[in-house]
């Protein structure tokens, strides 16, 4: 048994996380239904891109939407537009915001925009964080759910309060909605209702939707017009984006209605983990399709146990573990189409075995 | 006969320009040969992207290569790296350089790099332009061929001289090789030979190759390492680029060996135009697969004639005309797979009719 965890996950009879493999089939399945003669978009124009943008604008309840190759590009541009508008090159967000930790400081190096970090790393932004902010900023970015802490959410009332406050103070409010669809069942709101609290909105087209790549940036007409200019500047106005747009549309249709199912399954799945020794999930009760699983055990020990469970039951929870410290490790659980395909008895066998081995590990 | 020129071109029995329609079939044809289980690249890593980058590095004779979603992104980044290296935020290029006229000033607005325009708009950069340059610059960009003036080229000796001069003066030399493959038959050089004169090289994967989108930026290992960081900052390090990479590879294999054929056909095709009244091509004798066709006639008159020729012969040369002034218009001819599919007698009929109508137009 010399497999690594990623190999075990990739070859598992029952991988539990996500929608399945990102391979050629994902592309071909989406394209199979599309006529050979359908023409490509051309540098941001054409039926394919325009119709999808209109559809997403409507879904998000915004006047206008622009398709971007990536969320990184879309969000830097949103914050740049708001910074230029106000003439203040400073924005506020969570310390674990994607722009702060995953983009090689693009916001600072390309746009010379400073960041104000609103709260401690391990909790979501609350109204008081914003009231206590000393800096004047052009915009505040809220990420729903806060991915790096397991996908936590503020109360909906907090969002409304922050939105009102920002309007009053002339601060633009931007939504990092990489996983927006995924939180709608918890909030019991439509996407348009949530987005109405924000001046600009980014949503991802992979993650929960399971497309290939791509993002939507939405807002008023004047905002998206400017966003298109910046998209060209960033090198994002590709001659053809249709491989991404058509797959995004296909999987949007297939999955946007399944978010409630994923959410309910995530709650169940997390409860199985929390019933085991030496495991806890963050949040304890998920508020979307995702949560983080923390093993109170050294990474190599936890890995060995997960591999044994995989070998004996065919169930593989994750393809990786991340070291938190010498005696703790974690991974991100994300419920997609696969969870449903794992027979419940197999899953329970796997959890029973996991618990037994975790219990024994400490003795 | 109320068709527009673009409609006529799209529905033509014999469209002459390019490789054919950019539609779903272009994608499907490339993907048909690829196994369903082939896995996507992931944020710049994985077999699909790494193998293609290695292949292109080898083809270009460079140590290392990075796949980019667009040339706009690749080239701004190349010039940023060279500007940072020297600590001088100034680069020199042709006044009709892509960065100067087609990128919404991304180089200036995102990277704060100034441009020095090396020559007049209607000719290629010569050694003396560089010798006469008063500004100190970190890099010079040469575009081969110079697209906006019909795809003209300097002598190869000029390239060698500029390269030596830049090395001596510590100026980095960057190649805008959007159409590099297309000029190799004229220079009678390999891509690696041409690229050896440059510190960094960009090549496109659509245009002559006919892929969907995408570009390669190549150079030394330290250069491409830094380019990858900037690629993330620009929002270009997409989770998945395989729809572009696989199609690029497919059509690279299919077409890179046809560049000599396209070049010879371009010479023939230009000669047919030059034999007509009121038409001239720039350059008079093409040095690649492309040239510009200038009609010495008002745009609407030329358009009407082209539509009549289309109606009567089924041959459509172009889908658009660009107004140069009240009595001149032009379009870009680009030889690809289609030229070969037009029966020679039909083509000659079309040119005969074109000439008759152009001659009559002035009387």
Coordinates of N, CA, C and O in Angstrom, one line a residue, chain A residues 10 21-28 31-32 34-40 42-43 69-70 72-73 76 80 102-106 109-112 206 212-213 229-230 232-236 238-244 246, chain B residues 10 21-28 31-32 34-40 42-43 69-70 72-73 76 80 102-106 109-112 206 212-213 229-230 232-236 238-244 246:
Chain A
X10 N -7.8 9.7 -6.6 CA -8.0 9.7 -8.0 C -8.5 8.3 -8.5 O -9.2 8.2 -9.5
X21 N -13.9 14.1 -11.6 CA -12.6 14.5 -12.2 C -12.8 15.7 -13.1 O -13.8 15.8 -13.8
X22 N -11.8 16.5 -13.1 CA -11.7 17.6 -14.1 C -10.9 17.0 -15.3 O -9.7 17.2 -15.4
X23 N -11.6 16.5 -16.3 CA -10.9 15.8 -17.4 C -11.6 16.2 -18.7 O -12.5 17.0 -18.7
X24 N -11.1 15.6 -19.8 CA -11.7 15.9 -21.1 C -13.2 15.6 -21.1 O -13.9 16.3 -21.9
X25 N -13.7 14.6 -20.4 CA -15.1 14.3 -20.5 C -16.0 15.4 -20.0 O -17.1 15.6 -20.6
X26 N -15.5 16.2 -19.1 CA -16.3 17.3 -18.6 C -16.5 18.3 -19.7 O -17.6 18.9 -19.9
X27 N -15.5 18.5 -20.6 CA -15.7 19.4 -21.7 C -16.6 18.7 -22.8 O -17.5 19.3 -23.3
X28 N -16.3 17.5 -23.1 CA -17.0 16.8 -24.2 C -18.5 16.7 -23.8 O -19.3 16.8 -24.7
X31 N -20.1 19.9 -24.6 CA -20.1 20.2 -26.0 C -21.0 19.3 -26.9 O -21.4 19.7 -28.0
X32 N -21.2 18.1 -26.4 CA -22.0 17.2 -27.2 C -23.3 17.7 -27.6 O -23.8 17.4 -28.7
X34 N -24.1 20.7 -28.3 CA -24.0 22.0 -29.0 C -23.8 21.8 -30.4 O -22.9 21.0 -30.8
X35 N -24.5 22.5 -31.3 CA -24.4 22.4 -32.7 C -23.0 22.8 -33.2 O -22.4 23.8 -32.7
X36 N -22.5 22.1 -34.2 CA -21.1 22.3 -34.7 C -21.0 23.7 -35.3 O -19.9 24.3 -35.3
X37 N -22.1 24.3 -35.8 CA -22.0 25.6 -36.4 C -22.1 26.8 -35.5 O -21.9 27.9 -36.0
X38 N -22.3 26.5 -34.2 CA -22.4 27.6 -33.3 C -21.1 28.4 -33.4 O -20.0 27.9 -33.2
X39 N -21.2 29.7 -33.6 CA -20.0 30.5 -33.8 C -19.4 31.0 -32.5 O -20.1 31.3 -31.5
X40 N -18.1 31.1 -32.5 CA -17.3 31.6 -31.3 C -17.7 33.1 -31.1 O -18.1 33.8 -32.0
X42 N -16.2 36.8 -30.3 CA -15.0 37.5 -30.8 C -14.7 38.7 -30.0 O -15.4 39.7 -30.0
X43 N -13.6 38.6 -29.2 CA -13.2 39.7 -28.4 C -14.3 40.4 -27.6 O -14.5 41.6 -27.6
X69 N -12.2 35.7 -17.7 CA -11.5 34.3 -17.6 C -11.2 33.9 -16.1 O -11.2 32.7 -15.9
X70 N -11.1 34.9 -15.2 CA -10.8 34.5 -13.8 C -11.4 35.5 -12.9 O -11.6 36.7 -13.2
X72 N -9.8 36.4 -10.1 CA -8.7 37.2 -9.8 C -8.7 38.5 -10.6 O -8.6 39.6 -10.0
X73 N -8.9 38.3 -11.9 CA -8.9 39.5 -12.7 C -10.2 40.4 -12.5 O -10.1 41.6 -12.3
X76 N -9.9 42.3 -8.9 CA -9.0 43.4 -8.9 C -9.5 44.6 -9.6 O -9.4 45.8 -9.2
X80 N -10.4 48.3 -8.4 CA -9.7 49.4 -9.1 C -10.7 50.5 -9.5 O -10.5 51.7 -9.4
X102 N -3.8 34.9 -2.2 CA -3.6 33.9 -3.3 C -3.3 34.6 -4.7 O -3.4 33.9 -5.7
X103 N -3.0 35.9 -4.7 CA -2.9 36.5 -6.0 C -1.5 37.2 -6.2 O -1.4 38.1 -7.0
X104 N -0.5 36.7 -5.5 CA 0.8 37.3 -5.6 C 0.8 38.8 -5.5 O 1.6 39.5 -6.2
X105 N -0.1 39.3 -4.7 CA -0.2 40.8 -4.5 C -0.5 41.6 -5.7 O -0.1 42.7 -5.9
X106 N -1.3 41.0 -6.6 CA -1.7 41.7 -7.9 C -2.3 43.0 -7.6 O -2.0 44.0 -8.3
X109 N 0.6 45.3 -6.6 CA 1.7 45.4 -7.6 C 1.2 46.0 -8.9 O 1.9 46.7 -9.6
X110 N 0.0 45.7 -9.3 CA -0.6 46.2 -10.5 C -1.4 47.4 -10.4 O -1.3 48.3 -11.2
X111 N -2.1 47.5 -9.3 CA -3.1 48.6 -9.1 C -2.7 49.6 -8.0 O -3.4 50.6 -7.9
X112 N -1.7 49.2 -7.3 CA -1.2 50.1 -6.2 C -2.3 50.5 -5.2 O -2.4 51.6 -4.8
X206 N -16.8 27.9 -11.8 CA -16.4 26.5 -11.5 C -16.8 26.3 -10.1 O -17.9 26.5 -9.7
X212 N -15.4 24.9 -16.3 CA -14.0 24.7 -16.5 C -13.2 25.8 -15.9 O -12.2 25.6 -15.3
X213 N -13.6 27.0 -16.2 CA -13.0 28.2 -15.6 C -13.9 29.4 -15.9 O -14.8 29.2 -16.7
X229 N -13.1 47.7 -20.2 CA -11.8 48.4 -20.6 C -10.6 47.8 -19.8 O -9.6 47.4 -20.4
X230 N -10.8 47.6 -18.5 CA -9.8 47.0 -17.7 C -9.5 45.6 -18.0 O -8.4 45.1 -17.9
X232 N -9.6 44.4 -21.0 CA -8.6 44.4 -22.1 C -7.2 44.7 -21.6 O -6.2 44.1 -22.0
X233 N -7.1 45.7 -20.7 CA -5.8 46.1 -20.2 C -5.1 44.9 -19.5 O -3.9 44.7 -19.6
X234 N -5.9 44.1 -18.8 CA -5.3 42.9 -18.1 C -5.0 41.8 -19.1 O -4.4 40.8 -18.6
X235 N -5.4 41.9 -20.3 CA -5.1 40.8 -21.2 C -6.2 39.7 -21.1 O -6.0 38.5 -21.4
X236 N -7.4 40.1 -20.6 CA -8.5 39.1 -20.4 C -9.5 39.1 -21.5 O -10.4 38.3 -21.5
X238 N -10.1 37.9 -24.4 CA -9.5 36.9 -25.4 C -10.4 36.9 -26.6 O -11.6 37.2 -26.6
X239 N -9.8 36.6 -27.7 CA -10.5 36.4 -29.0 C -11.7 35.5 -28.8 O -12.7 35.7 -29.3
X240 N -11.5 34.4 -28.1 CA -12.5 33.4 -27.9 C -12.6 32.9 -26.4 O -11.6 32.4 -25.9
X241 N -13.7 33.1 -25.8 CA -13.9 32.5 -24.5 C -15.0 31.4 -24.5 O -15.3 30.9 -23.5
X242 N -15.4 31.1 -25.7 CA -16.6 30.1 -25.7 C -16.4 28.8 -25.1 O -17.3 28.2 -24.6
X243 N -15.1 28.2 -25.1 CA -15.0 26.9 -24.4 C -15.4 27.1 -22.9 O -16.0 26.1 -22.3
X244 N -15.1 28.2 -22.3 CA -15.5 28.4 -20.9 C -16.9 28.8 -20.8 O -17.6 28.4 -19.8
X246 N -19.6 28.2 -22.7 CA -20.6 27.1 -23.0 C -20.6 26.1 -21.9 O -21.6 25.5 -21.6
Chain B
X10 N -19.6 35.0 -44.6 CA -19.9 33.8 -43.8 C -20.7 32.8 -44.5 O -20.7 31.6 -44.1
X21 N -14.3 28.9 -40.5 CA -15.1 29.5 -39.4 C -14.5 29.2 -38.0 O -14.0 28.1 -37.8
X22 N -14.6 30.1 -37.1 CA -14.3 29.8 -35.7 C -15.6 29.4 -35.0 O -16.3 30.2 -34.5
X23 N -15.8 28.1 -35.0 CA -17.1 27.6 -34.4 C -16.8 26.4 -33.6 O -15.7 26.0 -33.3
X24 N -17.9 25.8 -33.1 CA -17.8 24.6 -32.2 C -17.0 23.5 -32.9 O -16.3 22.7 -32.2
X25 N -17.1 23.4 -34.2 CA -16.4 22.3 -34.9 C -14.9 22.3 -34.7 O -14.2 21.3 -34.6
X26 N -14.4 23.5 -34.7 CA -12.9 23.7 -34.5 C -12.5 23.1 -33.1 O -11.5 22.4 -33.0
X27 N -13.3 23.2 -32.1 CA -13.1 22.6 -30.8 C -13.3 21.1 -30.9 O -12.4 20.4 -30.4
X28 N -14.4 20.7 -31.4 CA -14.7 19.3 -31.4 C -13.7 18.5 -32.2 O -13.4 17.4 -31.8
X31 N -10.8 17.9 -30.1 CA -11.0 17.1 -28.9 C -11.3 15.6 -29.2 O -11.2 14.7 -28.4
X32 N -11.9 15.4 -30.5 CA -12.3 14.1 -30.9 C -11.1 13.1 -30.7 O -11.4 11.9 -30.4
X34 N -8.8 13.1 -28.5 CA -8.2 13.0 -27.1 C -9.1 12.2 -26.2 O -10.3 12.3 -26.2
X35 N -8.4 11.4 -25.4 CA -9.0 10.5 -24.5 C -9.8 11.2 -23.4 O -9.4 12.2 -22.9
X36 N -11.0 10.7 -23.1 CA -11.9 11.3 -22.1 C -11.2 11.4 -20.8 O -11.6 12.3 -20.0
X37 N -10.3 10.5 -20.4 CA -9.7 10.5 -19.1 C -8.6 11.5 -18.9 O -8.0 11.7 -17.8
X38 N -8.1 12.1 -20.0 CA -7.0 13.1 -19.9 C -7.4 14.1 -18.9 O -8.4 14.8 -19.0
X39 N -6.5 14.3 -17.9 CA -6.9 15.3 -16.8 C -6.5 16.7 -17.2 O -5.5 17.0 -17.9
X40 N -7.3 17.6 -16.7 CA -7.0 19.1 -16.8 C -5.7 19.4 -16.2 O -5.3 18.8 -15.2
X42 N -3.9 22.2 -13.7 CA -4.4 22.8 -12.5 C -3.5 24.0 -12.1 O -2.4 23.8 -11.7
X43 N -4.0 25.2 -12.3 CA -3.3 26.4 -11.9 C -1.9 26.4 -12.4 O -0.9 26.6 -11.7
X69 N -3.1 32.9 -21.4 CA -4.4 33.0 -22.1 C -4.3 34.0 -23.3 O -5.0 33.9 -24.2
X70 N -3.5 35.0 -23.2 CA -3.4 36.0 -24.3 C -2.0 36.6 -24.4 O -1.2 36.7 -23.5
X72 N -1.6 39.8 -25.1 CA -1.6 41.1 -24.4 C -1.0 40.9 -23.0 O -0.1 41.7 -22.6
X73 N -1.4 39.9 -22.3 CA -0.9 39.6 -21.0 C 0.6 39.3 -21.0 O 1.4 39.8 -20.3
X76 N 2.9 42.5 -22.0 CA 3.0 43.5 -20.9 C 3.9 43.0 -19.9 O 4.8 43.7 -19.3
X80 N 7.4 44.4 -18.4 CA 7.5 44.7 -17.0 C 8.7 44.1 -16.4 O 9.4 44.8 -15.6
X102 N -3.9 48.7 -29.3 CA -4.9 47.7 -29.1 C -5.2 47.2 -27.7 O -5.9 46.3 -27.5
X103 N -4.5 47.8 -26.7 CA -4.6 47.2 -25.4 C -5.2 48.2 -24.4 O -4.9 48.1 -23.2
X104 N -5.9 49.3 -24.8 CA -6.4 50.3 -23.9 C -5.3 50.8 -22.9 O -5.6 51.1 -21.8
X105 N -4.1 50.9 -23.5 CA -3.0 51.4 -22.6 C -2.7 50.6 -21.4 O -2.3 51.2 -20.4
X106 N -2.9 49.3 -21.5 CA -2.6 48.5 -20.3 C -1.2 48.7 -19.8 O -0.9 48.7 -18.6
X109 N -1.3 52.0 -18.0 CA -2.2 52.1 -16.9 C -2.0 51.1 -15.8 O -2.2 51.3 -14.6
X110 N -1.5 49.9 -16.2 CA -1.3 48.8 -15.2 C 0.2 48.8 -14.7 O 0.5 48.6 -13.6
X111 N 1.1 49.1 -15.7 CA 2.5 48.9 -15.3 C 3.3 50.2 -15.3 O 4.5 50.2 -14.9
X112 N 2.7 51.3 -15.6 CA 3.3 52.6 -15.6 C 4.6 52.6 -16.4 O 5.6 53.2 -15.9
X206 N -3.3 31.3 -32.1 CA -4.3 31.3 -33.0 C -3.7 31.9 -34.3 O -2.7 31.4 -34.7
X212 N -7.7 28.2 -30.6 CA -8.8 28.9 -30.1 C -8.4 30.3 -29.5 O -9.0 31.3 -29.7
X213 N -7.4 30.2 -28.7 CA -6.8 31.4 -28.0 C -5.5 30.9 -27.4 O -5.3 29.7 -27.3
X229 N 4.7 34.5 -12.0 CA 4.2 35.3 -10.8 C 3.3 36.4 -11.4 O 2.2 36.6 -10.9
X230 N 3.8 37.1 -12.4 CA 3.0 38.1 -13.0 C 1.7 37.6 -13.6 O 0.7 38.3 -13.7
X232 N -0.1 35.2 -12.5 CA -1.1 35.1 -11.4 C -1.6 36.5 -11.1 O -2.8 36.7 -10.9
X233 N -0.7 37.5 -11.0 CA -1.2 38.9 -10.6 C -2.2 39.4 -11.7 O -3.1 40.1 -11.3
X234 N -2.0 39.1 -12.9 CA -2.9 39.6 -14.0 C -4.2 38.8 -14.0 O -5.1 39.2 -14.7
X235 N -4.3 37.7 -13.2 CA -5.5 36.9 -13.3 C -5.5 35.9 -14.4 O -6.5 35.5 -14.9
X236 N -4.2 35.6 -14.9 CA -4.1 34.7 -16.0 C -3.8 33.2 -15.7 O -3.7 32.4 -16.6
X238 N -5.2 30.6 -14.7 CA -6.5 29.9 -14.6 C -6.4 28.5 -14.0 O -5.4 27.8 -14.3
X239 N -7.5 28.1 -13.3 CA -7.5 26.7 -12.8 C -7.3 25.8 -14.0 O -6.6 24.8 -13.9
X240 N -7.9 26.0 -15.1 CA -7.8 25.1 -16.3 C -7.6 25.9 -17.6 O -8.5 26.8 -17.9
X241 N -6.6 25.6 -18.3 CA -6.4 26.2 -19.6 C -6.4 25.1 -20.7 O -6.2 25.4 -21.9
X242 N -6.7 23.9 -20.3 CA -6.6 22.8 -21.3 C -7.5 22.9 -22.5 O -7.0 22.4 -23.6
X243 N -8.6 23.6 -22.5 CA -9.3 23.7 -23.8 C -8.5 24.5 -24.8 O -8.5 24.2 -26.0
X244 N -7.7 25.5 -24.3 CA -6.8 26.2 -25.2 C -5.6 25.5 -25.6 O -5.1 25.5 -26.7
X246 N -4.9 22.2 -25.6 CA -5.1 21.0 -26.4 C -5.4 21.4 -27.9 O -4.9 20.7 -28.8

